[in-house]
Coordinates of N, CA and C in Angstrom, one line a residue:
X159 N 9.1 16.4 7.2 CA 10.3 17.1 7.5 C 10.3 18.6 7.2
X160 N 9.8 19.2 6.4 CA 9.3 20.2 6.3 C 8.4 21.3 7.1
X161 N 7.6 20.7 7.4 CA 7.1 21.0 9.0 C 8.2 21.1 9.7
X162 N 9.2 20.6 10.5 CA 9.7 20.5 11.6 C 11.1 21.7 11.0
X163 N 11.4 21.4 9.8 CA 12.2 22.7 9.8 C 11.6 24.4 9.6
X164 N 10.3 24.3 9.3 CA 9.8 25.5 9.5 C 9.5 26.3 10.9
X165 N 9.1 25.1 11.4 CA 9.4 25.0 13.2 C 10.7 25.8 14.1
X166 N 11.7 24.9 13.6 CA 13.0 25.2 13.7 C 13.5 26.4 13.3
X167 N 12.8 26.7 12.1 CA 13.5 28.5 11.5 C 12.7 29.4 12.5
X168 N 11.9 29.2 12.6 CA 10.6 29.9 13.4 C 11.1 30.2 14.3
X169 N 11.1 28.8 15.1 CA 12.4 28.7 16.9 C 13.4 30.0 16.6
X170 N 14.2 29.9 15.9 CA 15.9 30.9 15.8 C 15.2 32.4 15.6
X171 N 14.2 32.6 14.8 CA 13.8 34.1 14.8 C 13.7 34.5 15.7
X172 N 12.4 33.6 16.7 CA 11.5 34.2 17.8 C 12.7 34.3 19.0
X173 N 13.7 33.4 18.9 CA 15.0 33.4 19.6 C 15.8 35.1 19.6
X174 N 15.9 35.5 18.8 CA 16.3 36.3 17.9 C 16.0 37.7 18.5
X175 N 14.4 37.7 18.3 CA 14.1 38.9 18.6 C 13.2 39.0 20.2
X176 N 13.7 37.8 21.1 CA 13.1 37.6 22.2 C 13.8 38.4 23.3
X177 N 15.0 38.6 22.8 CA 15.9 39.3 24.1 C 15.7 40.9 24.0
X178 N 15.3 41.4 23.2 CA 14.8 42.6 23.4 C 13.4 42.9 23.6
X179 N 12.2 41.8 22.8 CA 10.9 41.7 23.4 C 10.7 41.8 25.2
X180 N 10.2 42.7 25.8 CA 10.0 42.1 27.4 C 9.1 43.0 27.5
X181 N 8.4 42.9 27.0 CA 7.0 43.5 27.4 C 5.8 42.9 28.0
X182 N 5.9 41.7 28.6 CA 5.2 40.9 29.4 C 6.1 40.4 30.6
X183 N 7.0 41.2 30.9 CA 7.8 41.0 32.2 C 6.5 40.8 33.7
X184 N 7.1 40.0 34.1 CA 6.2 39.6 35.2 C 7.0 39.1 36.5
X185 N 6.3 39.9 37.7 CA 6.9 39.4 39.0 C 5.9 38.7 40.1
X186 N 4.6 38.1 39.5 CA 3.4 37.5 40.0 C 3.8 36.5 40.6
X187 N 3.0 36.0 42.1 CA 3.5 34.4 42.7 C 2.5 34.1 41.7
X188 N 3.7 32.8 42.5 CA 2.9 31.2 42.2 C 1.4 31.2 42.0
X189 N 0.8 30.4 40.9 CA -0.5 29.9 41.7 C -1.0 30.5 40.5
X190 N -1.5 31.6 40.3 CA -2.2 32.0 39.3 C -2.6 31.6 38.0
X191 N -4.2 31.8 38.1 CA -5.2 30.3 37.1 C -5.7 31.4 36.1
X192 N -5.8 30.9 34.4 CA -6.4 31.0 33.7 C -7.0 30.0 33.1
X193 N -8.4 30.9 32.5 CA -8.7 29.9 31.4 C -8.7 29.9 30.0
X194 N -8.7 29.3 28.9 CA -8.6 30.0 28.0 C -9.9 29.0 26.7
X195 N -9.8 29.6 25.9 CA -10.5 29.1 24.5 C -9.7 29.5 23.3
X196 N -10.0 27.8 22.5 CA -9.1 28.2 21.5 C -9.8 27.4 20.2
X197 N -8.8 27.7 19.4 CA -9.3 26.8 17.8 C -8.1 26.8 17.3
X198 N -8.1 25.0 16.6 CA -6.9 24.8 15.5 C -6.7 23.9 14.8
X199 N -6.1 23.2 14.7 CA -5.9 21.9 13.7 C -6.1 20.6 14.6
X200 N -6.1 20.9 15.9 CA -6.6 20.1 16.8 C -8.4 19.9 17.2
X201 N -8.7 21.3 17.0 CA -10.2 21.4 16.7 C -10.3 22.4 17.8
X202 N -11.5 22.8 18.0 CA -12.0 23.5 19.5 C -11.7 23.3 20.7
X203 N -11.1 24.2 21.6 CA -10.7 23.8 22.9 C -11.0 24.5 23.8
X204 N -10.9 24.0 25.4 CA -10.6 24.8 26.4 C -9.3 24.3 27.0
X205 N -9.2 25.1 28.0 CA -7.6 25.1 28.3 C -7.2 25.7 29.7
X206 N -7.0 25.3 30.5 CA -6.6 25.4 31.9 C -5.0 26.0 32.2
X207 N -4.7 27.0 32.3 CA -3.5 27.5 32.4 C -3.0 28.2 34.2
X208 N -2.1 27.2 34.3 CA -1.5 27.6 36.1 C 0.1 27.8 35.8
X209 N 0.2 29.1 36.7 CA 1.7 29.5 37.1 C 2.6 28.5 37.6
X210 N 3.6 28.0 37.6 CA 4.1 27.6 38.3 C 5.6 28.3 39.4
X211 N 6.3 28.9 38.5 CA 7.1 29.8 38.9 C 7.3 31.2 37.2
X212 N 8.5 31.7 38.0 CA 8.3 32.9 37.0 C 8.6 32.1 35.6
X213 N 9.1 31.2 35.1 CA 9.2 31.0 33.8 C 8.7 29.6 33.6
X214 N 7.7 28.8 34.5 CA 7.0 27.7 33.9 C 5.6 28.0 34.3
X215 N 4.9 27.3 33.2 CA 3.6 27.4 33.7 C 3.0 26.0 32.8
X216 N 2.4 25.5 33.9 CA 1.3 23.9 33.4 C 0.0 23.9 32.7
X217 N -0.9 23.6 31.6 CA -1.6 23.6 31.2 C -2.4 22.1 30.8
X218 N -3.7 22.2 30.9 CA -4.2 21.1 30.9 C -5.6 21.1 29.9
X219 N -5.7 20.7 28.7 CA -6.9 21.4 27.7 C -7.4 20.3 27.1
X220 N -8.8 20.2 26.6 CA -9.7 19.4 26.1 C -9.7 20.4 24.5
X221 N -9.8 19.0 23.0 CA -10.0 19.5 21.9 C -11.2 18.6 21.2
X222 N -12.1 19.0 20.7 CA -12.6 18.3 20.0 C -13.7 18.9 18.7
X223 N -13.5 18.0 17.7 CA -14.2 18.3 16.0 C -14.2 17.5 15.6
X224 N -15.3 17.7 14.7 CA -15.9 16.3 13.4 C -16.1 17.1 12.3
X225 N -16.0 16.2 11.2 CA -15.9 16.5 9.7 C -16.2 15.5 8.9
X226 N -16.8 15.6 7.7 CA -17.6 14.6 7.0 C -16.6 15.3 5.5
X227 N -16.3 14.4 4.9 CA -15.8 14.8 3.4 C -15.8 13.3 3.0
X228 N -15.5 13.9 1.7 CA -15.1 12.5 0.5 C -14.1 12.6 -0.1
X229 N -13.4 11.5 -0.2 CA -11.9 11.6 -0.9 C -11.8 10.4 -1.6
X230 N -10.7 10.2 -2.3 CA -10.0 9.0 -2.9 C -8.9 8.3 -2.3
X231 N -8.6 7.2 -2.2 CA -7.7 6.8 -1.8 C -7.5 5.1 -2.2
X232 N -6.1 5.1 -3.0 CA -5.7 4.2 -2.8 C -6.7 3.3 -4.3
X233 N -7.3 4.3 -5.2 CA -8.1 4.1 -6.2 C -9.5 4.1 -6.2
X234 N -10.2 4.0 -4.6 CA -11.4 3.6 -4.3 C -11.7 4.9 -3.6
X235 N -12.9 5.5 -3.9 CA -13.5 6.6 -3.4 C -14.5 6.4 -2.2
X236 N -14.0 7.2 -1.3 CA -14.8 7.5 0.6 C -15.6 8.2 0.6
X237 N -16.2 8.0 1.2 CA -16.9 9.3 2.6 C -16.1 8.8 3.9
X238 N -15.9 10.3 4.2 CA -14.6 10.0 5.7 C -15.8 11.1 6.9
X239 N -15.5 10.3 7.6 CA -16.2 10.7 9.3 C -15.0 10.8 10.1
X240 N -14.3 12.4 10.2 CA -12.9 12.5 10.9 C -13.6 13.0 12.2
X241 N -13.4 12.2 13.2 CA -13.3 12.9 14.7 C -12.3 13.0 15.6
X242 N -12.1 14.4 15.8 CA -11.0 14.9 16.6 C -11.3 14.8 18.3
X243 N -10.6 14.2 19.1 CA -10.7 14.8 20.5 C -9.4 13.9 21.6
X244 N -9.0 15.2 21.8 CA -7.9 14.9 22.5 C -7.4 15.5 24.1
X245 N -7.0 14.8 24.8 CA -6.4 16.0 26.6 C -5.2 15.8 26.2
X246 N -4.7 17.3 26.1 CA -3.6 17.5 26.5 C -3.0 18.0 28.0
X247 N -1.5 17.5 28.0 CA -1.2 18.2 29.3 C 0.4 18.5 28.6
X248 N 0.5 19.9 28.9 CA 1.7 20.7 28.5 C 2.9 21.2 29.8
X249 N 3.6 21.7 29.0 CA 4.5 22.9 30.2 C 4.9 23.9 29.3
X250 N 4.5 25.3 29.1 CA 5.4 26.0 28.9 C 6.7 26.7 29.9
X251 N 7.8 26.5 28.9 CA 9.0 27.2 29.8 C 8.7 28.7 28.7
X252 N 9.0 29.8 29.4 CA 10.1 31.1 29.3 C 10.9 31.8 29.4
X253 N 11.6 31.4 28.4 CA 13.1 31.6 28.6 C 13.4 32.7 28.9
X254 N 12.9 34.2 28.6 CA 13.1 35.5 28.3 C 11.2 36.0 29.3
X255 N 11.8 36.9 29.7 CA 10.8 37.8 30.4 C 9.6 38.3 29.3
X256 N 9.1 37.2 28.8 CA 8.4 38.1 27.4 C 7.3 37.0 26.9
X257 N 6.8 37.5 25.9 CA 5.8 36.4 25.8 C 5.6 35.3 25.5
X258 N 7.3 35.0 24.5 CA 7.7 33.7 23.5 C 8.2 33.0 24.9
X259 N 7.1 31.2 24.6 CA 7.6 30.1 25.0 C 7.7 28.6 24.2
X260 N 8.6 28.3 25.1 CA 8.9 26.8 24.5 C 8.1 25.8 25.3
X261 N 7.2 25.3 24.0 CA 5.7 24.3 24.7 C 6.1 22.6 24.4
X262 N 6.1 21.7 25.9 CA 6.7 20.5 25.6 C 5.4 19.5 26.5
X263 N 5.1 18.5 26.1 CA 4.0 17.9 26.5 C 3.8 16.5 25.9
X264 N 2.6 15.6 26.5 CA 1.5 14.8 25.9 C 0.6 14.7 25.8
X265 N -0.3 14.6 24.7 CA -1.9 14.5 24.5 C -2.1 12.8 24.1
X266 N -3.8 12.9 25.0 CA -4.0 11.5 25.1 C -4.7 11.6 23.7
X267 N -4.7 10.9 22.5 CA -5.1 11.0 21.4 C -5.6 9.9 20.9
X268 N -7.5 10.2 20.9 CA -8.5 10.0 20.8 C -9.2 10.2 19.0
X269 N -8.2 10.9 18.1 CA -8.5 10.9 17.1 C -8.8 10.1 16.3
X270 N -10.1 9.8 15.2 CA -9.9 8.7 14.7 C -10.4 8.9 13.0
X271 N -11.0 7.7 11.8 CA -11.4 8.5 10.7 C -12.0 7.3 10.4
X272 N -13.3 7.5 9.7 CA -14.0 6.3 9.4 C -14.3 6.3 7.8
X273 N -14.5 5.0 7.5 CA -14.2 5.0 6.0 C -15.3 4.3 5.5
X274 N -16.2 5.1 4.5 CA -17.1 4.1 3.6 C -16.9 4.3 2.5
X275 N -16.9 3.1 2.1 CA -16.5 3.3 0.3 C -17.6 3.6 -0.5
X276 N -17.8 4.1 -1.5 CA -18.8 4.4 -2.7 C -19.4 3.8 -3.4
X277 N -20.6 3.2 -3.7 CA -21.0 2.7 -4.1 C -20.1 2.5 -5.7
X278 N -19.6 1.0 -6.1 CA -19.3 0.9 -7.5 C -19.6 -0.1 -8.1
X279 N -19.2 -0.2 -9.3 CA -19.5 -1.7 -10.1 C -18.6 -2.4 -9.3
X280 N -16.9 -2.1 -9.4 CA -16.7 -2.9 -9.1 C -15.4 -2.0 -8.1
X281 N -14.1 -3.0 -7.7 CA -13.3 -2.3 -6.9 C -12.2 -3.2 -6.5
X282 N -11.0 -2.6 -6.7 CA -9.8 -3.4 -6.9 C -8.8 -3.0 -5.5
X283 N -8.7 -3.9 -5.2 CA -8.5 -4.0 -3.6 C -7.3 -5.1 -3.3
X284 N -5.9 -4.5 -3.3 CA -4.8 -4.9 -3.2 C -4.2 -5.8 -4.4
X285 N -4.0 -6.6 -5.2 CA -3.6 -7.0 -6.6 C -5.1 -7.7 -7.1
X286 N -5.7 -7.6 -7.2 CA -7.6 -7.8 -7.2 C -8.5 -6.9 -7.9
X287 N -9.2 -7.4 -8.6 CA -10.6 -6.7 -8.5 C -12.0 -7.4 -8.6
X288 N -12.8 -7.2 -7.7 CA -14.0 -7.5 -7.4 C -15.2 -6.6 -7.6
X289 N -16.3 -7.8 -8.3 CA -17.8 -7.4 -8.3 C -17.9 -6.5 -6.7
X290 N -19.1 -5.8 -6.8 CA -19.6 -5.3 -5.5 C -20.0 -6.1 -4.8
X291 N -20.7 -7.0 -5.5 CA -21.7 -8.1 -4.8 C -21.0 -8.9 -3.9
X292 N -19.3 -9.2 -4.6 CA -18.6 -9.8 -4.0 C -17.6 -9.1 -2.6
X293 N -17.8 -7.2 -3.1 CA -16.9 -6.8 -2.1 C -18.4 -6.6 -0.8
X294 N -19.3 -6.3 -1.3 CA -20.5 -5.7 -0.7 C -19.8 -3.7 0.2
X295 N -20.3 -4.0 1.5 CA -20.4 -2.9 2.3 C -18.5 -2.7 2.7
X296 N -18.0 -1.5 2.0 CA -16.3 -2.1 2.5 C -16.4 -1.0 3.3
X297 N -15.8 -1.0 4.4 CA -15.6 -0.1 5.7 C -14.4 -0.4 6.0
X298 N -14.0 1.1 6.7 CA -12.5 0.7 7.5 C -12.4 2.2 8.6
X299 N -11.7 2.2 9.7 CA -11.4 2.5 10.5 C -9.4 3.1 10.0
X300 N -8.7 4.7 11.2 CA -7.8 4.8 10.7 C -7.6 5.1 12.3
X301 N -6.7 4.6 13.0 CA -6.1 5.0 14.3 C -4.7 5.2 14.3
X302 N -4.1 5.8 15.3 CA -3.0 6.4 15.6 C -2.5 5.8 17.1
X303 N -1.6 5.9 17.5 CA -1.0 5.9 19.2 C -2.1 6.9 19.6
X304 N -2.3 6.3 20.8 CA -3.1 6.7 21.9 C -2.5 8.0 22.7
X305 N -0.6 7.8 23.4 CA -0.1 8.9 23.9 C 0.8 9.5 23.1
X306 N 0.7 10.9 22.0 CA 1.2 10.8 21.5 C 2.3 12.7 22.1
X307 N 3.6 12.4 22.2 CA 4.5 13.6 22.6 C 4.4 14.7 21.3
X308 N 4.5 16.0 22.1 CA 4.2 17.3 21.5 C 5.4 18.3 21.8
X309 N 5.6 19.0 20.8 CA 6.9 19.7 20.7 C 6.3 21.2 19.8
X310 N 6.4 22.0 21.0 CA 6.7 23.8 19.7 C 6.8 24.5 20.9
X311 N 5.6 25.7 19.9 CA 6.8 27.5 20.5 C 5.6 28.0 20.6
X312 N 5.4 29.6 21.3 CA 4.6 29.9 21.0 C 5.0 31.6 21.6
X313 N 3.3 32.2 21.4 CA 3.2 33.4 21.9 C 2.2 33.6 23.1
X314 N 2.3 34.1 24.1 CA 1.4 35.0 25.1 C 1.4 34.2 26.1
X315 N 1.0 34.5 27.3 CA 1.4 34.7 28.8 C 0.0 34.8 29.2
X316 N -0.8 33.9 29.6 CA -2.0 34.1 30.4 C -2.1 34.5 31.8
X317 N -1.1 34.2 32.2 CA -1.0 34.4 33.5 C 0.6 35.3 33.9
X318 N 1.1 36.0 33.5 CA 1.9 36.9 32.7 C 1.8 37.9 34.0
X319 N 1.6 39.3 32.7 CA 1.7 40.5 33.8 C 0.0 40.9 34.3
X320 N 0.2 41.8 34.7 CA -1.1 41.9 35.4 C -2.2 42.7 34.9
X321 N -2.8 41.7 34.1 CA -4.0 41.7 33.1 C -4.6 40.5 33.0
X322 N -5.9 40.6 32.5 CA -7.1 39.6 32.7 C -7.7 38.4 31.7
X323 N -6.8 39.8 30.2 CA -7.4 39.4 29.0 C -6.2 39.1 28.3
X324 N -5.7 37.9 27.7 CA -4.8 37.9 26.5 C -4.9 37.0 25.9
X325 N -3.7 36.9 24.6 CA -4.2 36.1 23.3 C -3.3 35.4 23.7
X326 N -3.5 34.0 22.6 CA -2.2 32.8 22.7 C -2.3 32.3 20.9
X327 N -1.1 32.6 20.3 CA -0.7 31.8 19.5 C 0.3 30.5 19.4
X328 N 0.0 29.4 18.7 CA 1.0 28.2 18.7 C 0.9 27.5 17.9
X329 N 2.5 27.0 17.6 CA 2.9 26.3 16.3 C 3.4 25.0 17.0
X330 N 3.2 23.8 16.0 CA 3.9 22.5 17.0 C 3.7 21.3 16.2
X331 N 4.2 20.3 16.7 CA 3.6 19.3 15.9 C 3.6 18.1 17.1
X332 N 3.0 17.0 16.5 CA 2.5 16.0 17.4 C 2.9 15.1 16.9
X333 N 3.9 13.9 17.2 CA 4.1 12.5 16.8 C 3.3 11.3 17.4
X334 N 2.4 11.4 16.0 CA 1.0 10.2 16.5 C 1.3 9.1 16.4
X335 N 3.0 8.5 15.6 CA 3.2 7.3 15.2 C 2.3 6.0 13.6
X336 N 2.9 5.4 13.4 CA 2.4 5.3 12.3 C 1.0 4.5 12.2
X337 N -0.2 5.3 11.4 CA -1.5 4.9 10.6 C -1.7 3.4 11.1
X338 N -2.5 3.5 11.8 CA -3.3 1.6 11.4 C -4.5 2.0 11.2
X339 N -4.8 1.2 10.0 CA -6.0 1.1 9.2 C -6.5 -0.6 9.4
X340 N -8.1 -0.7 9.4 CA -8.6 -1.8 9.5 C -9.9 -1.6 8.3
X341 N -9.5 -2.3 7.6 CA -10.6 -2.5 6.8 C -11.5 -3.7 6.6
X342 N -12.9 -3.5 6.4 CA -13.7 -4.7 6.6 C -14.9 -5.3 5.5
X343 N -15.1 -5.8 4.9 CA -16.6 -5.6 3.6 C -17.4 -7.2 4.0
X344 N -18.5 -7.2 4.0 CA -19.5 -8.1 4.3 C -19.8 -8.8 3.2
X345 N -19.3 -8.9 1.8 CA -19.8 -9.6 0.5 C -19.7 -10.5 0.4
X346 N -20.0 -11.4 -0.7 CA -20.0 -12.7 -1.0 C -18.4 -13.7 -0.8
X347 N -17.7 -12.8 -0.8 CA -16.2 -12.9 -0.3 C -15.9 -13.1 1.1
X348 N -16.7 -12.9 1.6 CA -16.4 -12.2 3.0 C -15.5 -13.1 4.1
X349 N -15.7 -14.1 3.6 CA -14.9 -15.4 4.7 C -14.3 -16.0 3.3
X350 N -13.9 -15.8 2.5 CA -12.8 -16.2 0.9 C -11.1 -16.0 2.1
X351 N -10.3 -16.5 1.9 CA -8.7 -16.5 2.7 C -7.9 -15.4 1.3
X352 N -8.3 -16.0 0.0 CA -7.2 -15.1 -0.8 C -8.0 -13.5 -1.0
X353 N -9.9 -13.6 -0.7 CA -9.8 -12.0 -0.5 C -9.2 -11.2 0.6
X354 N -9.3 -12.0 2.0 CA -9.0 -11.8 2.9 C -7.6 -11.1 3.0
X355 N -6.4 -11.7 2.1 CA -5.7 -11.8 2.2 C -5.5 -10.1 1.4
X356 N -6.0 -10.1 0.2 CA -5.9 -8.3 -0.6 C -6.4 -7.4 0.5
X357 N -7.8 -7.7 1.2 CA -8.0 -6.8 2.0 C -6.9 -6.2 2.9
X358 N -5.9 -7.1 3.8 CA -4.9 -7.0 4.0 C -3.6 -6.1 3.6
X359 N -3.6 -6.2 2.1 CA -3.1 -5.7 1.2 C -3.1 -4.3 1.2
X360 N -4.6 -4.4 0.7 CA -4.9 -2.8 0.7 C -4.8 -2.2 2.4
X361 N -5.4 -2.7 3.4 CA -5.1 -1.9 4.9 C -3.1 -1.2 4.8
X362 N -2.2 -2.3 4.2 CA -0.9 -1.8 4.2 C -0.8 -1.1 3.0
X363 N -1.6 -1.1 1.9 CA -1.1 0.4 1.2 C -1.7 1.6 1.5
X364 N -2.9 1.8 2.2 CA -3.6 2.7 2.9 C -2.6 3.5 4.0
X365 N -1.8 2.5 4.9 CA -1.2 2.7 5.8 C -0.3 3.8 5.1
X366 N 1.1 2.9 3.9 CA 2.1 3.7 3.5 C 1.4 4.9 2.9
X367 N -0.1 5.1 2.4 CA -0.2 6.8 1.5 C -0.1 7.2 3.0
X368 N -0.8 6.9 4.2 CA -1.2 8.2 5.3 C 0.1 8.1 6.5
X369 N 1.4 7.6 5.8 CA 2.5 7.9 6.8 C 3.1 8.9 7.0
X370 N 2.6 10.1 6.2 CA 3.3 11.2 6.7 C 2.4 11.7 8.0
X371 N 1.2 11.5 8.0 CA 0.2 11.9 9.0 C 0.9 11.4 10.5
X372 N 2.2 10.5 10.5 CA 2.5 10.1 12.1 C 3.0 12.0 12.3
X373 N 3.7 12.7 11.8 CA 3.8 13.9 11.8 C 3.1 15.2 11.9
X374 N 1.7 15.1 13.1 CA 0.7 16.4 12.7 C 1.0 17.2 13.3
X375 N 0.7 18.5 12.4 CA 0.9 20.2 12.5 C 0.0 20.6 13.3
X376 N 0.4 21.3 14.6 CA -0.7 21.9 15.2 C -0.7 23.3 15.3
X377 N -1.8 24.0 14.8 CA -1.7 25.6 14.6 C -2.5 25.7 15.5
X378 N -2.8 27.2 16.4 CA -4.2 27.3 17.0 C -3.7 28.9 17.6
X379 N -5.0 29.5 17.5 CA -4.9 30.9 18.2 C -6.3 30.7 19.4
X380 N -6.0 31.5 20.3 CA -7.0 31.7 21.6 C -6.9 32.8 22.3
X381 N -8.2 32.9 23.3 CA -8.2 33.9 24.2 C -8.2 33.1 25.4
X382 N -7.7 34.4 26.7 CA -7.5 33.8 27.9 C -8.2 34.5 29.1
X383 N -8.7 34.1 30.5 CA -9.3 35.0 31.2 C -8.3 34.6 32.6
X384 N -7.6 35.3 33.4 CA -7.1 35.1 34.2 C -7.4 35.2 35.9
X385 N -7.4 34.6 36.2 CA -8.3 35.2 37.8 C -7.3 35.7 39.0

């Protein structure tokens, strides 16, 4: 919630000081293609930017990143394999002759996070705890909604006034909907119904720590080339 009112304060400023901003006033047809490159919380991108009329323009962009870390969670310590990769397809509107717009969209979301647990003696897994021997190899998987709607603001005009080269910043967030986690261990338990049943357990307390994550912040700055 916090995010989304930062968003919102953000929105009223750039609102604010947009009516006298017009220094990317533009009277260009239709049609005109950029491309752009970017980086953000979504990972590495490219990004396809078309005019539509004087205050919309369509965009269509590929993101993707991987990341290896180790964390805790839920008492039991990971190695996480996060891979990022998503298409988006947007619209910016322009309200004002200038370079602040309002960006509204969906990305097909392909992100995912893989879970290996750490070697221990032992490991307590939903009201439980078990030998290793008994949990053996515990793995799990973290997915999200597949389409998930995108909401923010931003700065710069690729296809704008008549220049070749410009920057793009943007704030936003993405509603991925909530965490499913699947967790799985090959141990001497492995076909047990009441381990089965904690494994369970723990997949739904995993879920409730990473529910704020239905909520992701997308930051990203870029360059654009326009033809």
């Amino acid at each position: 919630m916090r995010l989304i009112t930062v968003l919102f304060m953000v929105l009223f400023l750039s609102l604010s000081f947009s009516v006298v901003d017009a220094r990317e006033f533009y009277e260009e047809e239709e049609g005109k293609f950029a491309l752009g490159i970017k980086a953000g919380t979504l990972g590495a991108g490219i990004e396809g930017i078309m005019r539509l009329n004087s205050n919309f323009n369509a965009k269509l962009g590929v993101n993707a990143f991987q990341y290896d870390y180790s964390g805790t969670e839920d008492g039991i310590e990971y190695d996480f394999d996060l891979e990022l990769f998503s298409v988006s397809a947007l619209l910016d509107w322009h309200p004002f002759k200038n370079s602040f717009r309002i960006t509204s969209g969906a990305l097909y979301n392909q992100n995912s996070l893989d879970m290996n647990a750490k070697t221990a003696s032992s490991y307590t897994i939903g009201s439980a705890t078990y030998t290793a021997a008994q949990v053996g190899s515990l793995t799990g998987e973290l997915d999200f909604d597949e389409v998930n709607p995108y909401l923010g603001i931003g700065w710069g005009n690729a296809v704008g006034k008549n220049k070749q080269w410009s920057f793009s910043f943007d704030i936003g967030v993405v509603y991925q909907g909530s965490p499913k986690v699947d967790l799985s261990a090959n141990g001497t338990l492995s076909g047990n119904a009441a381990f089965q049943a904690n494994l369970d357990r723990e997949e739904q307390n995993l879920e409730d720590e990473l529910e704020d994550y239905q909520f992701y912040p997308v930051i990203s700055l870029g360059v654009c080339y326009s033809f």
